[in-house]
Tab-separated table of C-alpha atoms in Angstrom:
chain	number	residue	atom	x	y	z
I	1	UNK	CA	-5.100	-7.795	21.050
I	2	UNK	CA	-2.248	-5.621	19.835
I	3	UNK	CA	-3.436	-2.271	18.454
I	4	UNK	CA	-0.755	-0.078	16.930
I	5	UNK	CA	-3.322	2.211	15.272
I	6	UNK	CA	-5.146	3.763	18.230
I	7	UNK	CA	-5.207	7.575	17.840
I	8	UNK	CA	-3.551	8.122	21.235
I	9	UNK	CA	-0.736	5.677	20.743
I	10	UNK	CA	-0.225	5.078	17.061
I	11	UNK	CA	2.470	7.630	16.472
I	12	UNK	CA	4.171	6.771	19.743
I	13	UNK	CA	4.391	3.176	18.623
I	14	UNK	CA	5.517	4.302	15.180
I	15	UNK	CA	7.879	7.045	16.322
I	16	UNK	CA	10.813	4.864	15.370
I	17	UNK	CA	9.131	4.149	12.048
I	18	UNK	CA	8.151	7.655	11.032
I	19	UNK	CA	11.243	9.460	12.285
I	20	UNK	CA	13.404	8.175	9.406
I	21	UNK	CA	10.816	9.442	6.916
I	22	UNK	CA	10.959	12.881	8.522
I	23	UNK	CA	14.726	12.620	8.385
I	24	UNK	CA	14.414	12.148	4.646
I	25	UNK	CA	13.189	15.731	4.419
I	26	UNK	CA	16.456	16.832	5.973
I	27	UNK	CA	18.344	14.740	3.432
I	28	UNK	CA	16.355	16.285	0.610
I	29	UNK	CA	17.045	19.738	1.978
I	30	UNK	CA	20.774	19.161	1.911
I	31	UNK	CA	21.032	17.888	-1.633
I	32	UNK	CA	22.971	21.007	-2.606
I	33	UNK	CA	25.953	19.524	-0.790
I	34	UNK	CA	25.845	16.383	-2.901
I	35	UNK	CA	27.084	15.884	-6.389
I	36	UNK	CA	24.281	16.778	-8.769
I	37	UNK	CA	22.729	13.858	-10.609
I	38	UNK	CA	22.621	13.903	-14.384
I	39	UNK	CA	19.507	15.788	-15.535
I	40	UNK	CA	16.751	14.001	-17.420
I	41	UNK	CA	17.096	14.289	-21.180
I	42	UNK	CA	13.809	14.996	-22.946
I	43	UNK	CA	11.963	13.697	-24.809
I	44	UNK	CA	11.874	10.849	-22.326
I	45	UNK	CA	10.255	7.483	-23.074
I	46	UNK	CA	9.365	5.037	-20.302
I	47	UNK	CA	7.876	1.570	-20.665
I	48	UNK	CA	5.082	1.456	-18.107
I	49	UNK	CA	2.687	-1.449	-17.577
I	50	UNK	CA	2.743	-2.523	-21.210
I	51	UNK	CA	2.662	0.958	-22.717
I	52	UNK	CA	5.307	3.414	-23.830
I	53	UNK	CA	4.804	6.838	-22.277
I	54	UNK	CA	6.613	9.871	-23.700
I	55	UNK	CA	7.398	13.141	-21.919
I	56	UNK	CA	8.666	16.286	-23.647
I	57	UNK	CA	9.155	18.060	-20.306
I	58	UNK	CA	8.369	17.521	-16.598
I	59	UNK	CA	4.580	17.393	-15.992
I	60	UNK	CA	3.197	20.535	-14.406
I	61	UNK	CA	-0.132	19.326	-12.974
I	62	UNK	CA	-0.904	15.860	-11.601
I	63	UNK	CA	-4.060	14.060	-10.563
I	64	UNK	CA	-3.092	11.203	-8.255
I	65	UNK	CA	-5.425	8.210	-7.926
I	66	UNK	CA	-4.526	6.004	-4.962
I	67	UNK	CA	-3.247	6.952	-1.515
I	68	UNK	CA	-0.034	4.990	-1.967
I	69	UNK	CA	0.808	6.865	-5.166
I	70	UNK	CA	-0.034	10.208	-3.547
I	71	UNK	CA	2.272	9.522	-0.593
I	72	UNK	CA	5.155	8.660	-2.952
I	73	UNK	CA	4.619	11.968	-4.760
I	74	UNK	CA	4.567	13.798	-1.421
I	75	UNK	CA	7.785	12.030	-0.401
I	76	UNK	CA	9.414	13.277	-3.604
I	77	UNK	CA	8.474	16.878	-2.821
I	78	UNK	CA	5.878	17.101	-5.597
I	79	UNK	CA	2.864	18.231	-3.537
I	80	UNK	CA	2.862	21.620	-5.270
I	81	UNK	CA	2.169	19.937	-8.622
I	82	UNK	CA	-0.802	17.858	-7.446
I	83	UNK	CA	-4.147	19.319	-8.506
I	84	UNK	CA	-6.364	16.569	-7.105
I	85	UNK	CA	-6.312	13.196	-5.365
I	86	UNK	CA	-8.677	10.261	-4.923
I	87	UNK	CA	-8.987	6.766	-3.405
I	88	UNK	CA	-8.126	7.085	0.279
I	89	UNK	CA	-8.412	4.391	2.950
I	90	UNK	CA	-6.965	6.270	5.920
I	91	UNK	CA	-5.095	9.370	7.116
I	92	UNK	CA	-2.153	10.647	5.122
I	93	UNK	CA	1.310	10.226	6.623
I	94	UNK	CA	1.504	12.723	9.458
I	95	UNK	CA	4.329	14.806	8.032
I	96	UNK	CA	2.225	15.585	4.935
I	97	UNK	CA	-1.028	16.565	6.671
I	98	UNK	CA	-0.619	20.306	6.057
I	99	UNK	CA	0.218	19.833	2.372
I	100	UNK	CA	-2.605	17.363	1.867
I	101	UNK	CA	-5.210	19.763	3.290
I	102	UNK	CA	-4.429	22.241	0.502
I	103	UNK	CA	-5.092	19.727	-2.289
I	104	UNK	CA	-8.553	19.076	-3.703
I	105	UNK	CA	-9.905	15.601	-2.945
I	106	UNK	CA	-11.932	14.484	-5.937
I	107	UNK	CA	-13.360	11.421	-4.168
I	108	UNK	CA	-12.602	9.168	-1.234
I	109	UNK	CA	-13.133	6.204	-3.549
I	110	UNK	CA	-13.163	6.063	-7.375
I	111	UNK	CA	-13.418	9.501	-9.000
I	112	UNK	CA	-15.305	9.989	-12.255
I	113	UNK	CA	-13.412	10.388	-15.515
I	114	UNK	CA	-14.949	13.849	-15.890
I	115	UNK	CA	-13.763	15.010	-12.453
I	116	UNK	CA	-10.200	13.938	-13.227
I	117	UNK	CA	-10.131	15.585	-16.655
I	118	UNK	CA	-11.778	18.665	-15.159
I	119	UNK	CA	-8.605	19.381	-13.188
I	120	UNK	CA	-6.705	19.825	-16.479
I	121	UNK	CA	-3.781	17.522	-15.573
I	122	UNK	CA	-0.959	16.693	-17.928
I	123	UNK	CA	-0.300	13.517	-15.913
I	124	UNK	CA	-2.652	11.080	-14.203
I	125	UNK	CA	-0.676	8.862	-11.806
I	126	UNK	CA	-2.488	5.751	-10.560
I	127	UNK	CA	-1.665	3.177	-7.915
I	128	UNK	CA	-3.828	0.436	-9.457
I	129	UNK	CA	-4.604	-0.665	-13.011
I	130	UNK	CA	-8.224	-1.284	-12.098
I	131	UNK	CA	-8.574	2.517	-11.856
I	132	UNK	CA	-6.540	3.458	-14.947
I	133	UNK	CA	-5.974	0.578	-17.331
I	134	UNK	CA	-7.544	-1.720	-19.893
I	135	UNK	CA	-10.690	-2.058	-17.783
I	136	UNK	CA	-10.190	1.089	-15.711
I	137	UNK	CA	-13.088	2.068	-13.470
I	138	UNK	CA	-11.954	5.693	-13.779
I	139	UNK	CA	-10.810	5.574	-17.381
I	140	UNK	CA	-8.734	3.722	-19.934
I	141	UNK	CA	-5.277	4.992	-20.712
I	142	UNK	CA	-6.332	5.580	-24.312
I	143	UNK	CA	-9.121	7.872	-23.125
I	144	UNK	CA	-6.621	10.066	-21.328
I	145	UNK	CA	-3.988	10.008	-24.098
I	146	UNK	CA	-6.682	10.982	-26.591
I	147	UNK	CA	-7.003	14.218	-24.637
I	148	UNK	CA	-3.255	14.756	-24.503
I	149	UNK	CA	-2.982	13.551	-20.893
I	150	UNK	CA	-0.161	11.183	-19.980
I	151	UNK	CA	-0.728	8.317	-17.538
I	152	UNK	CA	1.580	6.436	-15.208
I	153	UNK	CA	0.649	3.292	-13.241
I	154	UNK	CA	2.698	1.894	-10.367
I	155	UNK	CA	4.880	-1.035	-11.515
I	156	UNK	CA	3.900	-2.763	-8.255
I	157	UNK	CA	0.472	-3.378	-9.788
I	158	UNK	CA	1.534	-4.737	-13.166
I	159	UNK	CA	4.981	-6.380	-13.049
I	160	UNK	CA	4.388	-10.159	-12.922
I	161	UNK	CA	0.727	-9.394	-12.199
I	162	UNK	CA	-2.405	-9.989	-14.277
I	163	UNK	CA	-5.310	-7.594	-13.807
I	164	UNK	CA	-7.628	-8.715	-16.606
I	165	UNK	CA	-9.587	-11.317	-14.646
I	166	UNK	CA	-11.510	-8.880	-12.479
I	167	UNK	CA	-11.155	-8.361	-8.753
I	168	UNK	CA	-7.733	-7.380	-7.409
I	169	UNK	CA	-5.781	-9.396	-9.983
I	170	UNK	CA	-3.389	-12.335	-9.753
I	171	UNK	CA	0.251	-11.877	-8.799
I	172	UNK	CA	2.545	-14.429	-10.454
I	173	UNK	CA	5.618	-13.619	-8.351
I	174	UNK	CA	6.109	-12.475	-4.778
I	175	UNK	CA	5.884	-8.707	-4.399
I	176	UNK	CA	9.094	-7.057	-3.213
I	177	UNK	CA	9.966	-3.470	-2.306
I	178	UNK	CA	12.112	-3.339	-5.458
I	179	UNK	CA	8.907	-2.513	-7.358
I	180	UNK	CA	8.314	0.527	-5.150
I	181	UNK	CA	11.925	1.586	-5.678
I	182	UNK	CA	11.389	1.250	-9.440
I	183	UNK	CA	8.341	3.522	-9.175
I	184	UNK	CA	10.351	6.151	-7.287
I	185	UNK	CA	13.218	6.001	-9.816
I	186	UNK	CA	10.867	6.372	-12.779
I	187	UNK	CA	8.885	9.246	-11.274
I	188	UNK	CA	12.145	10.966	-10.365
I	189	UNK	CA	13.267	10.640	-13.954
I	190	UNK	CA	9.953	11.930	-15.322
I	191	UNK	CA	10.110	15.022	-13.106
I	192	UNK	CA	13.887	15.524	-13.439
I	193	UNK	CA	14.476	15.160	-9.687
I	194	UNK	CA	16.817	12.193	-9.621
I	195	UNK	CA	18.634	13.478	-6.508
I	196	UNK	CA	15.402	13.396	-4.521
I	197	UNK	CA	14.551	9.928	-5.745
I	198	UNK	CA	17.985	8.564	-4.878
I	199	UNK	CA	17.758	10.054	-1.373
I	200	UNK	CA	14.284	8.620	-0.788
I	201	UNK	CA	15.269	5.141	-1.998
I	202	UNK	CA	18.367	5.171	0.203
I	203	UNK	CA	16.246	6.125	3.209
I	204	UNK	CA	13.640	3.437	2.533
I	205	UNK	CA	16.288	0.767	1.985
I	206	UNK	CA	17.830	1.634	5.330
I	207	UNK	CA	14.427	1.342	6.989
I	208	UNK	CA	13.890	-2.020	5.307
I	209	UNK	CA	17.295	-3.197	6.511
I	210	UNK	CA	16.519	-1.976	10.037
I	211	UNK	CA	13.160	-3.761	9.907
I	212	UNK	CA	14.875	-6.998	8.890
I	213	UNK	CA	17.211	-6.615	11.875
I	214	UNK	CA	14.209	-6.033	14.148
I	215	UNK	CA	12.577	-9.313	13.151
I	216	UNK	CA	15.674	-11.451	13.625
I	217	UNK	CA	14.547	-12.091	17.187
I	218	UNK	CA	10.895	-12.421	16.311
I	219	UNK	CA	10.663	-15.223	13.778
I	220	UNK	CA	7.334	-17.010	13.697
I	221	UNK	CA	8.766	-20.411	12.815
I	222	UNK	CA	6.102	-21.391	10.243
I	223	UNK	CA	3.158	-20.272	12.405
I	224	UNK	CA	0.010	-19.786	10.243
I	225	UNK	CA	-1.124	-16.172	9.883
I	226	UNK	CA	-4.125	-14.543	8.179
I	227	UNK	CA	-4.268	-10.968	6.858
I	228	UNK	CA	-7.934	-9.852	6.758
I	229	UNK	CA	-8.509	-6.655	4.772
I	230	UNK	CA	-12.314	-6.503	4.722
I	231	UNK	CA	-15.533	-8.261	3.663
I	232	UNK	CA	-18.499	-7.157	1.593
I	233	UNK	CA	-20.763	-8.786	4.174
I	234	UNK	CA	-19.528	-9.244	7.740
I	235	UNK	CA	-20.546	-12.904	7.902
I	236	UNK	CA	-19.625	-13.587	4.281
I	237	UNK	CA	-16.380	-14.509	2.575
I	238	UNK	CA	-13.399	-12.383	3.544
I	239	UNK	CA	-10.762	-10.602	1.467
I	240	UNK	CA	-7.618	-12.435	2.645
I	241	UNK	CA	-4.072	-11.714	1.432
I	242	UNK	CA	-2.867	-14.067	-1.317
I	243	UNK	CA	0.439	-15.916	-1.417
I	244	UNK	CA	2.350	-13.291	-3.443
I	245	UNK	CA	0.863	-10.110	-2.001
I	246	UNK	CA	2.537	-7.377	0.052
I	247	UNK	CA	1.457	-9.155	3.286
I	248	UNK	CA	3.120	-12.306	1.941
I	249	UNK	CA	6.335	-10.298	1.640
I	250	UNK	CA	5.904	-9.251	5.276
I	251	UNK	CA	5.360	-12.872	6.312
I	252	UNK	CA	8.429	-14.045	4.414
I	253	UNK	CA	10.557	-11.524	6.291
I	254	UNK	CA	9.340	-13.082	9.543
I	255	UNK	CA	9.398	-16.719	8.493
I	256	UNK	CA	5.642	-17.013	9.023
I	257	UNK	CA	3.227	-18.990	6.848
I	258	UNK	CA	0.306	-17.592	4.899
I	259	UNK	CA	-2.762	-19.825	5.126
I	260	UNK	CA	-3.748	-18.795	1.571
I	261	UNK	CA	-1.972	-20.417	-1.386
I	262	UNK	CA	-3.741	-18.772	-4.329
I	263	UNK	CA	-2.087	-16.257	-6.672
I	264	UNK	CA	-5.062	-13.911	-6.383
I	265	UNK	CA	-4.028	-10.674	-4.700
I	266	UNK	CA	-7.007	-10.541	-2.298
I	267	UNK	CA	-9.154	-13.649	-2.851
I	268	UNK	CA	-12.529	-14.008	-1.177
I	269	UNK	CA	-12.143	-16.934	1.227
I	270	UNK	CA	-14.820	-18.637	3.330
I	271	UNK	CA	-14.253	-18.847	7.091
I	272	UNK	CA	-14.714	-22.606	7.052
I	273	UNK	CA	-11.670	-22.823	4.769
I	274	UNK	CA	-9.702	-20.496	7.030
I	275	UNK	CA	-10.761	-22.520	10.065
I	276	UNK	CA	-9.217	-25.637	8.529
I	277	UNK	CA	-5.811	-23.873	8.629
I	278	UNK	CA	-6.486	-22.652	12.202
I	279	UNK	CA	-4.349	-19.480	12.112
I	280	UNK	CA	-2.416	-18.560	15.247
I	281	UNK	CA	-2.491	-14.824	14.460
I	282	UNK	CA	-5.050	-12.706	12.605
I	283	UNK	CA	-3.832	-9.372	11.251
I	284	UNK	CA	-6.748	-6.958	10.906
I	285	UNK	CA	-6.705	-3.976	8.552
I	286	UNK	CA	-7.597	-0.609	10.051
I	287	UNK	CA	-8.903	2.189	7.854
I	288	UNK	CA	-11.123	5.253	7.812
I	289	UNK	CA	-12.884	3.954	4.718
I	290	UNK	CA	-16.370	2.499	5.277
I	291	UNK	CA	-17.052	1.118	1.814
I	292	UNK	CA	-17.682	-2.463	2.924
I	293	UNK	CA	-19.485	-3.864	5.952
I	294	UNK	CA	-16.287	-5.130	7.591
I	295	UNK	CA	-14.078	-2.078	7.020
I	296	UNK	CA	-14.395	-1.223	10.725
I	297	UNK	CA	-11.865	-3.275	12.746
I	298	UNK	CA	-14.228	-3.350	15.741
I	299	UNK	CA	-16.826	-5.041	13.532
I	300	UNK	CA	-14.241	-7.598	12.438
I	301	UNK	CA	-13.283	-8.505	16.003
I	302	UNK	CA	-16.900	-8.685	17.165
I	303	UNK	CA	-17.665	-11.168	14.375
I	304	UNK	CA	-14.586	-13.274	15.091
I	305	UNK	CA	-15.443	-13.605	18.774
I	306	UNK	CA	-19.160	-14.378	18.310
I	307	UNK	CA	-19.333	-16.536	15.195
I	308	UNK	CA	-19.518	-20.270	16.097
I	309	UNK	CA	-16.815	-21.183	13.571
I	310	UNK	CA	-14.333	-18.328	13.979
I	311	UNK	CA	-14.636	-18.189	17.771
I	312	UNK	CA	-12.906	-21.587	17.924
I	313	UNK	CA	-9.824	-20.470	16.006
I	314	UNK	CA	-6.559	-20.561	17.961
I	315	UNK	CA	-5.966	-16.868	17.204
I	316	UNK	CA	-9.421	-15.879	18.462
I	317	UNK	CA	-9.429	-18.017	21.596
I	318	UNK	CA	-6.074	-16.478	22.565
I	319	UNK	CA	-7.023	-12.981	21.332
I	320	UNK	CA	-4.034	-12.820	19.019
I	321	UNK	CA	-5.262	-9.920	16.895
I	322	UNK	CA	-2.843	-7.392	15.433
I	323	UNK	CA	-4.344	-4.226	14.018
I	324	UNK	CA	-2.356	-2.889	11.070
I	325	UNK	CA	-2.858	0.184	8.920
I	326	UNK	CA	-4.491	-0.948	5.666
I	327	UNK	CA	-1.904	0.926	3.625
I	328	UNK	CA	0.804	-1.324	5.083
I	329	UNK	CA	-1.049	-4.251	3.490
I	330	UNK	CA	-0.904	-2.638	0.037
I	331	UNK	CA	2.280	-2.512	-2.062
I	332	UNK	CA	3.410	0.922	-0.851
I	333	UNK	CA	6.213	2.672	1.014
I	334	UNK	CA	4.308	1.630	4.158
I	335	UNK	CA	4.881	-2.096	3.615
I	336	UNK	CA	8.035	-1.699	5.694
I	337	UNK	CA	5.823	-0.419	8.529
I	338	UNK	CA	3.928	-3.687	8.258
I	339	UNK	CA	7.068	-5.746	8.900
I	340	UNK	CA	7.771	-3.724	12.033
I	341	UNK	CA	4.170	-3.864	13.245
I	342	UNK	CA	3.894	-7.645	12.899
I	343	UNK	CA	7.286	-8.150	14.549
I	344	UNK	CA	6.224	-6.036	17.532
I	345	UNK	CA	2.967	-7.956	17.786
I	346	UNK	CA	4.423	-11.445	17.773
I	347	UNK	CA	7.011	-10.434	20.344
I	348	UNK	CA	4.201	-9.185	22.593
I	349	UNK	CA	2.336	-12.490	22.153
I	350	UNK	CA	5.441	-14.470	23.109
I	351	UNK	CA	5.378	-16.374	19.817
I	352	UNK	CA	8.915	-15.561	18.702
I	353	UNK	CA	11.693	-18.086	19.065
C-alpha cells in the first residue's frame, strides 16, 4: 500500500508539490515590479452558473462554503475578508494554517442558512451548487439575493454539468483544470486583484506542466483503476468516481482506464459490478471527515481485504492501494496533486511502462 497522507511523511512526500505553492506567495509579494494589470471597472457583471451577478465594488466580507473554494480565496490573499467557512473534509493547505485558525468555522459539513446570513456577508462563495443553488441545502441563490447578498458558485460545478437530478450531479464533459483557472480569473476580477490571479494561474499551470512531465515515465497503459471516495455503509454500494470527474482527468493524464462509464460525478456502485472490471489499483480517499461509515481509509482497507468478493480483486490481492487526499479527488487546485500522487504510486508498484 502506498500512503502519501501519513502525518509523519505526507509533507515530505509532497514537498515538491507544496513548494511551488509557497513560491507563489513570493510571486505575489513582488507584484510591484510587474506591470500593473488594468483595474476592474464597476459595476461589474459576471455570468455565473446560469445567473448574472452584479458587483458595484469589491466585496468586503465573504462566507466561503466548501474547502476547495476557501483554499482558492486563501491563495488569492483574501483571508482577511473571510468571515466564516464551512464544509471541510481535511486539513487546510499547510501554508494557510495560521490564517485559517483565525476564521470562524460555521460547520464542518453543511451550515444553516441562518448561520451564514448571521455573519453579515456581502458575498457567499460556494464550491458546489448543491449547497447554494436551485436546490441548495444551505440556501437558494434567490434567498441570498433577496437579502442583498451576492453569491458565486465555482464554474467547475456547473459548466457542462447538471445538478438537478440529486446526488453529486452528472458531468457531460470531462473536467479540466481550465475550469479552476476560470474561477480564479473571475474572483480576481470581482475583487480587483487581477495581478494576483494571473500570478496564481501561472504558478498552477507550471505545476500542471511539471506533473505531466512526471507521468511521462509512469503511464498505466489502459490498466483499470478505481477511485473510492466513501460509502454510506461499509459493506454497501460505494461512491466511485465517474467517467468525467476530476479523478477521470487524473487518469487521462496517466493513460489509465476508469472502470466506471457513467456521467454521474460520484455514482453509487456495487462491489460485484466493480469486481467484474477487476481493477489493478484502488485509490482510496483520505479525510478527517467522519460523515459516512467508510470515510476512514483504514475501514476501507479492512473491508477490501476481508470481504469475500473484494478480497479476490487483483488490486487487493497485490495490495495496490494508493491513499490520496480527498480534496485531490474534487475539482480543486489540488487536482494537480492527485496526478503526482498517482504517478508516484504506480511507479512504486512497478506498473509503469
